[in-house]
Structures are given as C-alpha cells and as structure tokens.
CSV table of C-alpha atoms and ligand atoms in Angstrom, one decimal:
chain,number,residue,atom,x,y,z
A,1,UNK,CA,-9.5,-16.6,7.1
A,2,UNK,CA,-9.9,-13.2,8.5
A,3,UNK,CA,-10.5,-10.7,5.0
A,4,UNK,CA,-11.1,-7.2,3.9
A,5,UNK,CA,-13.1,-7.5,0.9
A,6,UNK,CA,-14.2,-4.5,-1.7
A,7,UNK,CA,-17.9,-5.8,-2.3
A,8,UNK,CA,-18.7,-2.7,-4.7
A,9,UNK,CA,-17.5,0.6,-4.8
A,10,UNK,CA,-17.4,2.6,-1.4
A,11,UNK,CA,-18.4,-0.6,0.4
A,12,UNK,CA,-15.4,-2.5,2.6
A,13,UNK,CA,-16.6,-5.3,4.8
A,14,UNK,CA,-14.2,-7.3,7.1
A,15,UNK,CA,-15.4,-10.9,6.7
A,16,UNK,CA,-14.4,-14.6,7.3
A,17,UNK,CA,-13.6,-16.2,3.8
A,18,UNK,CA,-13.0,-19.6,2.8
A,19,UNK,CA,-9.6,-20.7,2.2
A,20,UNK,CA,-8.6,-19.9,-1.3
A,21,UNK,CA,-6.9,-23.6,-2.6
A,22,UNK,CA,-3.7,-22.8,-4.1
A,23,UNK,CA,-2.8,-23.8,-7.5
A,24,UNK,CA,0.3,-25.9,-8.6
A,25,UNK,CA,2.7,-22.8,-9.6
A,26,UNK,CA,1.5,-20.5,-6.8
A,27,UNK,CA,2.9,-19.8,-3.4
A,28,UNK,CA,0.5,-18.9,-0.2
A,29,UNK,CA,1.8,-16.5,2.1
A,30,UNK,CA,1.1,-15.7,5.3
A,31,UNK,CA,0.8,-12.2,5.2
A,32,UNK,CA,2.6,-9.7,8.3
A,33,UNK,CA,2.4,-6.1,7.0
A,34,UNK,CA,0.1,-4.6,3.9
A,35,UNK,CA,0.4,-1.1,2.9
A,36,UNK,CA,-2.5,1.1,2.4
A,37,UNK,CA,-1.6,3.1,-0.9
A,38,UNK,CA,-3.5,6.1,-2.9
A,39,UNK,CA,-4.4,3.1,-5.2
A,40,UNK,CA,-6.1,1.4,-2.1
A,41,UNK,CA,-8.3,4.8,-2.3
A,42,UNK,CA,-9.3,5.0,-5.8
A,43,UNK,CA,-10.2,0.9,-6.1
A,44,UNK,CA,-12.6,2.1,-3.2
A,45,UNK,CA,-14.1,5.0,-5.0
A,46,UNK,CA,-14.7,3.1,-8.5
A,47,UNK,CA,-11.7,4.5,-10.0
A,48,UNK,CA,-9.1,1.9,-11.8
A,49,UNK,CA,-5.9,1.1,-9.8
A,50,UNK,CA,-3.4,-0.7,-12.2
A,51,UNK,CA,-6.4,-2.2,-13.7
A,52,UNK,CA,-10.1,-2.6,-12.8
A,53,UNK,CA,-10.7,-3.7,-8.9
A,54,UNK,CA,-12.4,-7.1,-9.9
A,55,UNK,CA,-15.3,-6.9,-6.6
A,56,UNK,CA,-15.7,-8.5,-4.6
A,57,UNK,CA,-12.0,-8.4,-3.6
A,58,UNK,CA,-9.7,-8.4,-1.0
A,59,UNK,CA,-7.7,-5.5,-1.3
A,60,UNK,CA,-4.0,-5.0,-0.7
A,61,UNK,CA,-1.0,-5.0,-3.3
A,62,UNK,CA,2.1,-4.1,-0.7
A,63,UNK,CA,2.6,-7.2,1.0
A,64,UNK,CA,5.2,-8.8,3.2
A,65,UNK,CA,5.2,-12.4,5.2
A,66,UNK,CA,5.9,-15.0,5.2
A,67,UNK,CA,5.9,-17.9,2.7
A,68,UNK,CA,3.1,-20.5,4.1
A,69,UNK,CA,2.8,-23.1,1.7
A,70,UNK,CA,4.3,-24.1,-2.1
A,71,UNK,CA,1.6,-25.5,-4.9
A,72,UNK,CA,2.5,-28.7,-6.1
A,73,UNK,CA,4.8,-27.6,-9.4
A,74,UNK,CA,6.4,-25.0,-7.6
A,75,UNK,CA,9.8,-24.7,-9.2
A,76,UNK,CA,11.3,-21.8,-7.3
A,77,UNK,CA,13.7,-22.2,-4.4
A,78,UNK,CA,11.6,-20.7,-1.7
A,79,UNK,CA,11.3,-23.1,1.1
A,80,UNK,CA,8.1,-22.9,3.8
A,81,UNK,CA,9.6,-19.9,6.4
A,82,UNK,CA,10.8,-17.8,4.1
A,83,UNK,CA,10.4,-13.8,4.6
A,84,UNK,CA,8.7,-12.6,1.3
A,85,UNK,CA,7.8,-9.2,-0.2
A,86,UNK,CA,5.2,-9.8,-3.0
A,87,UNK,CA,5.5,-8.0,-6.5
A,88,UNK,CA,1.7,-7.7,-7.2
A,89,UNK,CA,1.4,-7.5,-11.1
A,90,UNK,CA,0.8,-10.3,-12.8
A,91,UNK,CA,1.4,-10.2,-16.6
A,92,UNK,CA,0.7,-12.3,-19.3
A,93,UNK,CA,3.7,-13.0,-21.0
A,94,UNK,CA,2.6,-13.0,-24.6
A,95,UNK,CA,1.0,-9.6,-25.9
A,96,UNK,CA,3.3,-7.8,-27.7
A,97,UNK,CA,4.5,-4.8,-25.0
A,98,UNK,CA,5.4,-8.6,-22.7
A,99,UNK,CA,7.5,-9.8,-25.6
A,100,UNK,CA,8.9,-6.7,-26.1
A,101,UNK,CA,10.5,-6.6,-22.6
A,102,UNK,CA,7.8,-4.2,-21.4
A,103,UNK,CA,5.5,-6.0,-19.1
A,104,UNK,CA,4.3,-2.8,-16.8
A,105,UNK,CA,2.5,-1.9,-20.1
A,106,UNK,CA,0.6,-5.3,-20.6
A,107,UNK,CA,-2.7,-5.6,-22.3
A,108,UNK,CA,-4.2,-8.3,-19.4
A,109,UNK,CA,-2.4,-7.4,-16.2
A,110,UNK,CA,-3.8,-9.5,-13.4
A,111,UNK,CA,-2.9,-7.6,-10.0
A,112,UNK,CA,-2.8,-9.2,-6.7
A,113,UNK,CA,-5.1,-6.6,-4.6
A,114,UNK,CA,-7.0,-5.4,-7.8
A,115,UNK,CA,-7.9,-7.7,-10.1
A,116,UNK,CA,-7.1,-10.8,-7.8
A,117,UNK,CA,-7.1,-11.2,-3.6
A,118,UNK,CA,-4.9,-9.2,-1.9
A,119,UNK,CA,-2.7,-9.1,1.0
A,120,UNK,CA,-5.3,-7.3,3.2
A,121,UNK,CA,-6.2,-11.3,4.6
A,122,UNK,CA,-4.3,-13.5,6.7
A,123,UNK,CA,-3.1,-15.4,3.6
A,124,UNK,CA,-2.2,-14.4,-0.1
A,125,UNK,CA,-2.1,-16.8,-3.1
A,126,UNK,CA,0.0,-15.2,-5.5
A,127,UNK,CA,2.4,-17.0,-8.8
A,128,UNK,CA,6.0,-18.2,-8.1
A,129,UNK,CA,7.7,-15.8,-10.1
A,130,UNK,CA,6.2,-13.1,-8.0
A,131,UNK,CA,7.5,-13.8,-4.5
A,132,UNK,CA,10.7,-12.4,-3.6
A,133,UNK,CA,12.8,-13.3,-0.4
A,134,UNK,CA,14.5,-10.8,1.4
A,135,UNK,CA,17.9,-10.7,3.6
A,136,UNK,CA,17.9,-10.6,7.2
A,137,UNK,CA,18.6,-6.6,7.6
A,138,UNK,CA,15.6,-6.1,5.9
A,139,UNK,CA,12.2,-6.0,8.2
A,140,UNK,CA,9.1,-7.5,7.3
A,141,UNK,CA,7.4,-3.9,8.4
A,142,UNK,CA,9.7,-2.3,6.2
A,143,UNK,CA,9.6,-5.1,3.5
A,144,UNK,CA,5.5,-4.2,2.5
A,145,UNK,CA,7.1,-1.2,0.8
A,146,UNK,CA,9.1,-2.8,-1.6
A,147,UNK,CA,6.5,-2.9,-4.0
A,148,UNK,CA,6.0,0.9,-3.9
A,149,UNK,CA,9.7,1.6,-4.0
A,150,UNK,CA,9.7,-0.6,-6.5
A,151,UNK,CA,7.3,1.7,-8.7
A,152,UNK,CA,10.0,4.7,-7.8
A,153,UNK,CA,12.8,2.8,-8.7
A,154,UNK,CA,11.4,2.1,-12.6
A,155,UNK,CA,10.8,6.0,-12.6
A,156,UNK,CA,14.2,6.8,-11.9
A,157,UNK,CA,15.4,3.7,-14.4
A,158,UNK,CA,13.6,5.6,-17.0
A,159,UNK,CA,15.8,9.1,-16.1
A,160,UNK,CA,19.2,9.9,-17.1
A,161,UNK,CA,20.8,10.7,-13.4
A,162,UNK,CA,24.3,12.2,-13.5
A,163,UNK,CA,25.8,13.5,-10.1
A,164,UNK,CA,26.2,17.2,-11.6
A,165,UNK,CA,22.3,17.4,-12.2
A,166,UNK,CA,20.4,18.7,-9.7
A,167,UNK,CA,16.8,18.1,-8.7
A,168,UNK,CA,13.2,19.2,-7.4
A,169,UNK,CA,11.0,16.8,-6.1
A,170,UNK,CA,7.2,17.9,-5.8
A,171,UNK,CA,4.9,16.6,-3.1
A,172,UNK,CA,6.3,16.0,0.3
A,173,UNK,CA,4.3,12.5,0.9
A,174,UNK,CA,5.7,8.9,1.4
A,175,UNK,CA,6.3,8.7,-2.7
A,176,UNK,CA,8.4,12.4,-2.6
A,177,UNK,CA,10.4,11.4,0.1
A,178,UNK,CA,11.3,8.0,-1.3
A,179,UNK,CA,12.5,9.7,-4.3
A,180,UNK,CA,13.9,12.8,-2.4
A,181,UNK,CA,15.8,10.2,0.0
A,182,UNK,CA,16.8,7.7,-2.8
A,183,UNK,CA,18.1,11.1,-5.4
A,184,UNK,CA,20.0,12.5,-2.4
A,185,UNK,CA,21.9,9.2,-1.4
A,186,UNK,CA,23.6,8.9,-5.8
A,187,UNK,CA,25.1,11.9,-4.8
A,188,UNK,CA,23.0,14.9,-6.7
A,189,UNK,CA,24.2,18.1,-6.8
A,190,UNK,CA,21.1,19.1,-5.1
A,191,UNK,CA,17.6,17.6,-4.2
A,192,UNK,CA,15.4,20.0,-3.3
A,193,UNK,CA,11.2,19.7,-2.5
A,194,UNK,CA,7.9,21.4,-3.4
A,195,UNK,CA,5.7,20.8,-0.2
A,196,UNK,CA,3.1,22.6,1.7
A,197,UNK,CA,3.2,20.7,4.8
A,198,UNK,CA,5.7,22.9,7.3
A,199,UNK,CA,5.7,20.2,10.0
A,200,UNK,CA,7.7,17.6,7.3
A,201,UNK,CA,10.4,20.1,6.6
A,202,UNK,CA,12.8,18.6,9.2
A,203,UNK,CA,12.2,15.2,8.0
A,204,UNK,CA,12.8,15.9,4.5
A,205,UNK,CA,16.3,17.7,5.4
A,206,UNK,CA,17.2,14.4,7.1
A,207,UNK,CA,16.4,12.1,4.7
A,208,UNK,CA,18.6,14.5,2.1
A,209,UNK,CA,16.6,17.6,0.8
A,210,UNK,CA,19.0,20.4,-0.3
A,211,UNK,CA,16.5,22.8,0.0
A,212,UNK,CA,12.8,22.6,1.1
A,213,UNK,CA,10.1,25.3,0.1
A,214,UNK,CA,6.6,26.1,0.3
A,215,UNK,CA,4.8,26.6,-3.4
A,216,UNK,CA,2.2,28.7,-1.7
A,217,UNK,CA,4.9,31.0,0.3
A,218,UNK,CA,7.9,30.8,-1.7
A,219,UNK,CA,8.7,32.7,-5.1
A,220,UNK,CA,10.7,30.1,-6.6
A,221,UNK,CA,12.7,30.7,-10.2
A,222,UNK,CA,15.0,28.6,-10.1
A,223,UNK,CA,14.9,25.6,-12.5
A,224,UNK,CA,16.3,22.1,-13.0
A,225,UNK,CA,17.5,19.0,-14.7
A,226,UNK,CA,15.3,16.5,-13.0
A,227,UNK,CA,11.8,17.4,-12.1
A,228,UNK,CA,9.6,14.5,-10.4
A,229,UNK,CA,6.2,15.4,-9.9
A,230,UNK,CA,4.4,13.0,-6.9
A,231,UNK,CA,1.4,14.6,-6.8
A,232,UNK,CA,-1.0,13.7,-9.5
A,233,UNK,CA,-2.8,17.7,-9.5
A,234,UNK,CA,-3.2,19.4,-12.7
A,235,UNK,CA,-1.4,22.5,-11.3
A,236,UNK,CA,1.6,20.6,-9.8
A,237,UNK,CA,2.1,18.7,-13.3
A,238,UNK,CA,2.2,22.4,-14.9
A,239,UNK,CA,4.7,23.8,-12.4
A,240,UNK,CA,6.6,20.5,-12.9
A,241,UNK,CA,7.4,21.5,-16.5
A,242,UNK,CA,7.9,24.9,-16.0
A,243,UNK,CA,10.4,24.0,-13.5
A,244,UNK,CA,12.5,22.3,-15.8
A,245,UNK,CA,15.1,23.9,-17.4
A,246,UNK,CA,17.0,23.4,-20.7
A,247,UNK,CA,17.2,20.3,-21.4
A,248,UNK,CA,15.7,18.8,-18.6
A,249,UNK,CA,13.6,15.9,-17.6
A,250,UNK,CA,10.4,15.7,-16.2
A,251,UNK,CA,9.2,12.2,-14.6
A,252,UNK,CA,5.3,12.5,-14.1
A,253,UNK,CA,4.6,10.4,-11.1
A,254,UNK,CA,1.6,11.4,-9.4
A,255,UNK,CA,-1.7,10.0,-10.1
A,256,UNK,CA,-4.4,12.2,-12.0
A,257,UNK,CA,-7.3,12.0,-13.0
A,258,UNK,CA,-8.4,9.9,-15.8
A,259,UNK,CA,-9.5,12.9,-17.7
A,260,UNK,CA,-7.7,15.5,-16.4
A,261,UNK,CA,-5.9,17.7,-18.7
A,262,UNK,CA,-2.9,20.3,-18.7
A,263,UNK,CA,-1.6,23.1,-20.1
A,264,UNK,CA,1.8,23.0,-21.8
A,265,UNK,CA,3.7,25.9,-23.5
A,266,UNK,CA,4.3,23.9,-26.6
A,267,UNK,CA,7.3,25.9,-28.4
A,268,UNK,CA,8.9,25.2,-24.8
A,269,UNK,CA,9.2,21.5,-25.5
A,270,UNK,CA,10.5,22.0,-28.6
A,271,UNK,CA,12.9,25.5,-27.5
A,272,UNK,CA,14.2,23.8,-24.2
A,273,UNK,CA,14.4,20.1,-25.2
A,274,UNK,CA,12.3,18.7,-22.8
A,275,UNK,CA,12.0,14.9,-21.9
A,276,UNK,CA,8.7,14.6,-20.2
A,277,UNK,CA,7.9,10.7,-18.8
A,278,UNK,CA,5.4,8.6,-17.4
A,279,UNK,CA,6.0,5.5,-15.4
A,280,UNK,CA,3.8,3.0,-14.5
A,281,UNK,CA,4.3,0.2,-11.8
A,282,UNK,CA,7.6,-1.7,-11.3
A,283,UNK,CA,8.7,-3.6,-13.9
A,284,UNK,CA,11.8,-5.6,-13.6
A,285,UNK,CA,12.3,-2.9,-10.1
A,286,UNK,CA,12.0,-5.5,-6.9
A,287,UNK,CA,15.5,-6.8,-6.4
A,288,UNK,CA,16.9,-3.1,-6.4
A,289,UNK,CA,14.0,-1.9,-4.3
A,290,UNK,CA,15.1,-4.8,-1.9
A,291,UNK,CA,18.9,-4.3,-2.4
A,292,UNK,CA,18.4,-0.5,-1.8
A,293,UNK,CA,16.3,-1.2,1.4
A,294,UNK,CA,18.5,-3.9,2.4
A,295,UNK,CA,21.7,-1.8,2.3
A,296,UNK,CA,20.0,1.0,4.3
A,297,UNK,CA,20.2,3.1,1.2
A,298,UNK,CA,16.5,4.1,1.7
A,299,UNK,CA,15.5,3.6,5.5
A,300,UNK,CA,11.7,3.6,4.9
A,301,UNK,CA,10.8,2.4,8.4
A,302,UNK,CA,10.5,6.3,9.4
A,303,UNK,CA,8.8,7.3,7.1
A,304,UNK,CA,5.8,5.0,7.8
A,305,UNK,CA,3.4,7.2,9.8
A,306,UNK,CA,0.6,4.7,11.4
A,307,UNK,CA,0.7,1.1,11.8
A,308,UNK,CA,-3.0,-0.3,11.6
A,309,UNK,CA,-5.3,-2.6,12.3
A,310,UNK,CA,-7.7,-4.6,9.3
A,311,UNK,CA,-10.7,-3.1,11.5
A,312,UNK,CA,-9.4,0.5,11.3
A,313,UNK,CA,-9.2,0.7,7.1
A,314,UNK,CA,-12.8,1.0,6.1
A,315,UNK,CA,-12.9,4.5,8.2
A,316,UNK,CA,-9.1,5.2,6.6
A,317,UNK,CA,-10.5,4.4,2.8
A,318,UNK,CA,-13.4,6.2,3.2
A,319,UNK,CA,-12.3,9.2,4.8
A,320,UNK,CA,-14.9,8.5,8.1
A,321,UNK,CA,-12.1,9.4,10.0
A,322,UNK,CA,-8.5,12.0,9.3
A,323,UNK,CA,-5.7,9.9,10.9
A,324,UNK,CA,-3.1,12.5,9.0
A,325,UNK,CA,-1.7,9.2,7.7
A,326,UNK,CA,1.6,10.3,5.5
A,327,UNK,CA,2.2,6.5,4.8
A,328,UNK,CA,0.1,3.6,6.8
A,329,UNK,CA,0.9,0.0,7.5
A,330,UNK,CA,-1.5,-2.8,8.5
A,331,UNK,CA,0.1,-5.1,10.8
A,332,UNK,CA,-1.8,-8.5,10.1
A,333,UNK,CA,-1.0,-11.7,12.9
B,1,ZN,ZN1,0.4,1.0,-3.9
B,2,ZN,ZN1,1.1,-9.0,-21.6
C-alpha cells in the first residue's frame, strides 16, 4: 500500500509498504480523509506529539473510512462497510492514571500516527475499541476531525460552563474556532476572539463570535469567566490569565514548548481565585464530538481550508511551500 512514512526527523518519504497483517482484536480501515494537525508538524521536527513518533512511521492520527476488514476475535458490532472515525490513543488499561478513569494521562500510550502507523496510507490497523461508526449526516471529509474535536470537547468537559458566563477565545485557527463555534451554540453570554488574522473575522462572526479583536490593534480591558488559550505562545498564555477575571477559568490549550516558561502574577491566583487547566487528548470525548458533528452543532466542513493530496504533505510539514493552510485534509482513494 501507498504510505507516508517519517523515516527520521525532517525526512517524509511516500513509499509502497507491505501490508501490515492485522491482529485478532484489531480492525483495518480503509482510510478516506486524514487530517494534517500542528502535531503532524512537531513529530516531523523531532518534537513529541502525544508520545514519541516511533520512526519509521506512517503519520496520521485524524482518520476517517471505512471499515475494510475485522481480525479474527473481533467482538465489536462493526460490520465490513462501515463509515468509521478512529480515536488514535491507545492506552494500556492498567497503570494507575487507566484505573483511575484517567486514560489521556497514561504511562504507555500507544498512538495510531505516533507511536504506531497512521492513517496517512491507504489502510490503518488500529484496536476494536478504537473505531467508532458514524450516522449518515455525518461526512467522511468532515468525520477525520472528530478526533481533534474530540481533544476540544475533553477541554471544555473539564470547565464549569454556565450560560451567564461569558468567554474569550485566543487564536483564531481551526482549534479557536471549534471552541469559539461549539461555546457560542450552549448559549454563552458572549464568545468573543483574540486573533490577528483580519481576513477570518467574518468567519468567526458566523460561526458565533460576539466580538472579534486584534491583540496587536486593540486595547482590550475587559475580562472574563472562561479564557481558552489555542495558541501554545508564551505571550498568549500570559494574556490568557490576565484576561481572566475573578473567579475565572483558564483552559490552556495551545501547544508550547517543552521548556517554555511563563510569567504569572502569583498573589493573583490566590486574590482572584483562578482555575487555570490543562487538557490533554480526548478521553472518553468521541461519541459527543460525533453527536455534536452529527447534529450540525459544529459544522466543521467550512472550516477546513485545503483538501490534499499524500504527494503534497512533505512540502506542507516541512514548510517548502506556504499553502496558508488554516486546517488541511488529505483526501486518500
Ligand atoms: Zn491532531
Ligand atoms: Zn495506562
């Protein structure tokens, strides 16, 4: 099968790859569309993803298809036809945070697309338990972003959201405006964005922004109950909690660096009663990030900026070429 394999860091080669024989609790899928996330990015540069990228491996965690083939124990109810979306971690069930109900914090995640093949191939082996069908409205285009809505619905299971609240959102890209569009439609007060990009203003209104202003332009003072920070810079996480106000909670989204640090007014946490969160993949997210999809809740299909082809990626990952790509599909047949 057709592949895009990390061989070592910064080096992507499209090659022809054996079949992978599937094992008697896993499910082969024929893959449709595969996302191209941030993640996709930092496996490619050496950095960790959910885990370490385990090379050479094919890439891709956001996957939608179809379900190809069931290993011989297969004990879920998924018939050959199916229309899948794939949650890619893989935990082990028996450390202590898995016992304890908390699987995104694992101690041996395996990730499909990390530490595993990935959906970035014509086929995907992945375990039972982590193949999801989805209903008819949904599309398979729209279906490869479960997994990342997946990730914002466990954020926002780990806020307190009441409809008096209102909200700032910062970062304008395809994470932002999941949580911008999924806070404006449970009826917030007010949902308002931090962005720098002036051509995704319109966008954001329609998908539900209150109010959307430039950082850079725009003296802002006002403050909030919920602040979600989707960017993952050291200054953005700063004005994140200095946007909150009393008693507020701040969900720290966006992706840092591994050894980046912040400053943080300390009496402030302690005067205003701050809440200030991480959140880490999706646990126990994928059937509401389906439902949610499903029900047209969250409409993601326009908010995915390029669909792709396997051959385009290495000059996407590696930065050969600016596509302006906001959020990318790659359309696999
Ligand atoms: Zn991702
Ligand atoms: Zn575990």
């Amino acid at each position: 099968m057709k592949a895009l394999v990390l061989t070592k860091k910064e080096h992507l080669k499209l090659q022809e790859l054996p079949d992978v024989p599937l094992k008697s609790h896993e499910i082969k899928v024929k893959v449709n569309y595969v996302g191209v996330c941030g993640t996709d990015k930092h496996l490619y540069q050496g950095l960790p993803g959910s885990g370490e990228a385990n090379m050479p491996v094919v890439l891709g965690h956001e996957i939608s298809g179809v379900v190809k083939q069931l290993g011989s124990e297969v004990n879920s109810p998924l018939k050959i036809g199916d229309r899948v979306a794939i949650d890619p971690n893989i935990p082990c069930g028996f450390c202590q945070y898995c016992q304890e109900g908390r699987p995104q914090l694992c101690e041996h995640n395996q990730a499909v697309g990390v530490t595993r093949h990935g959906g970035m191939a014509e086929f995907v082996n992945v375990p039972e338990s982590n193949v999801f069908r989805i209903p008819d409205s949904l599309s398979l285009k729209a279906a490869a972003m479960v997994e990342p809505v997946s990730c914002a619905v466990h954020g926002l299971d780990e806020l307190i959201v009441k409809p008096h609240y209102t909200a700032l959102v910062i970062g304008n890209g395809f994470i932002g405006q999941i949580f911008t569009a999924i806070l404006a439609k449970s009826g917030l007060k007010k949902v308002d964005v931090s962005g720098r990009n002036p051509k995704k203003v319109d966008l954001l209104r329609k998908i539900g922004a209150t109010e959307v202003f430039n950082p850079e332009k725009e003296q802002h003072d006002e403050t909030y109950d919920i602040v979600i920070e989707c960017v993952g810079y050291t200054g953005t996480q700063e004005q994140a909690i200095a946007s909150a106000r009393r008693g507020g909670q701040i969900l720290m989204f966006g992706v840092s660096g591994p050894d980046d640090l912040i400053k943080i007014n300390s009496y402030d946490i302690f005067f205003k009663e701050l809440t200030i969160k991480g959140a880490f993949i999706n646990p126990h997210a994928m059937l509401d990030a389906i439902q949610l999809m499903a029900e047209k809740r969250l409409d993601v299909e326009p908010l995915i900026t390029h669909e792709m082809r396997l051959e385009d990626i290495p000059d996407v990952l590696g930065g050969t070429i600016d596509y302006k790509i906001t959020k990318a599909v790659i359309r696999m047949d």
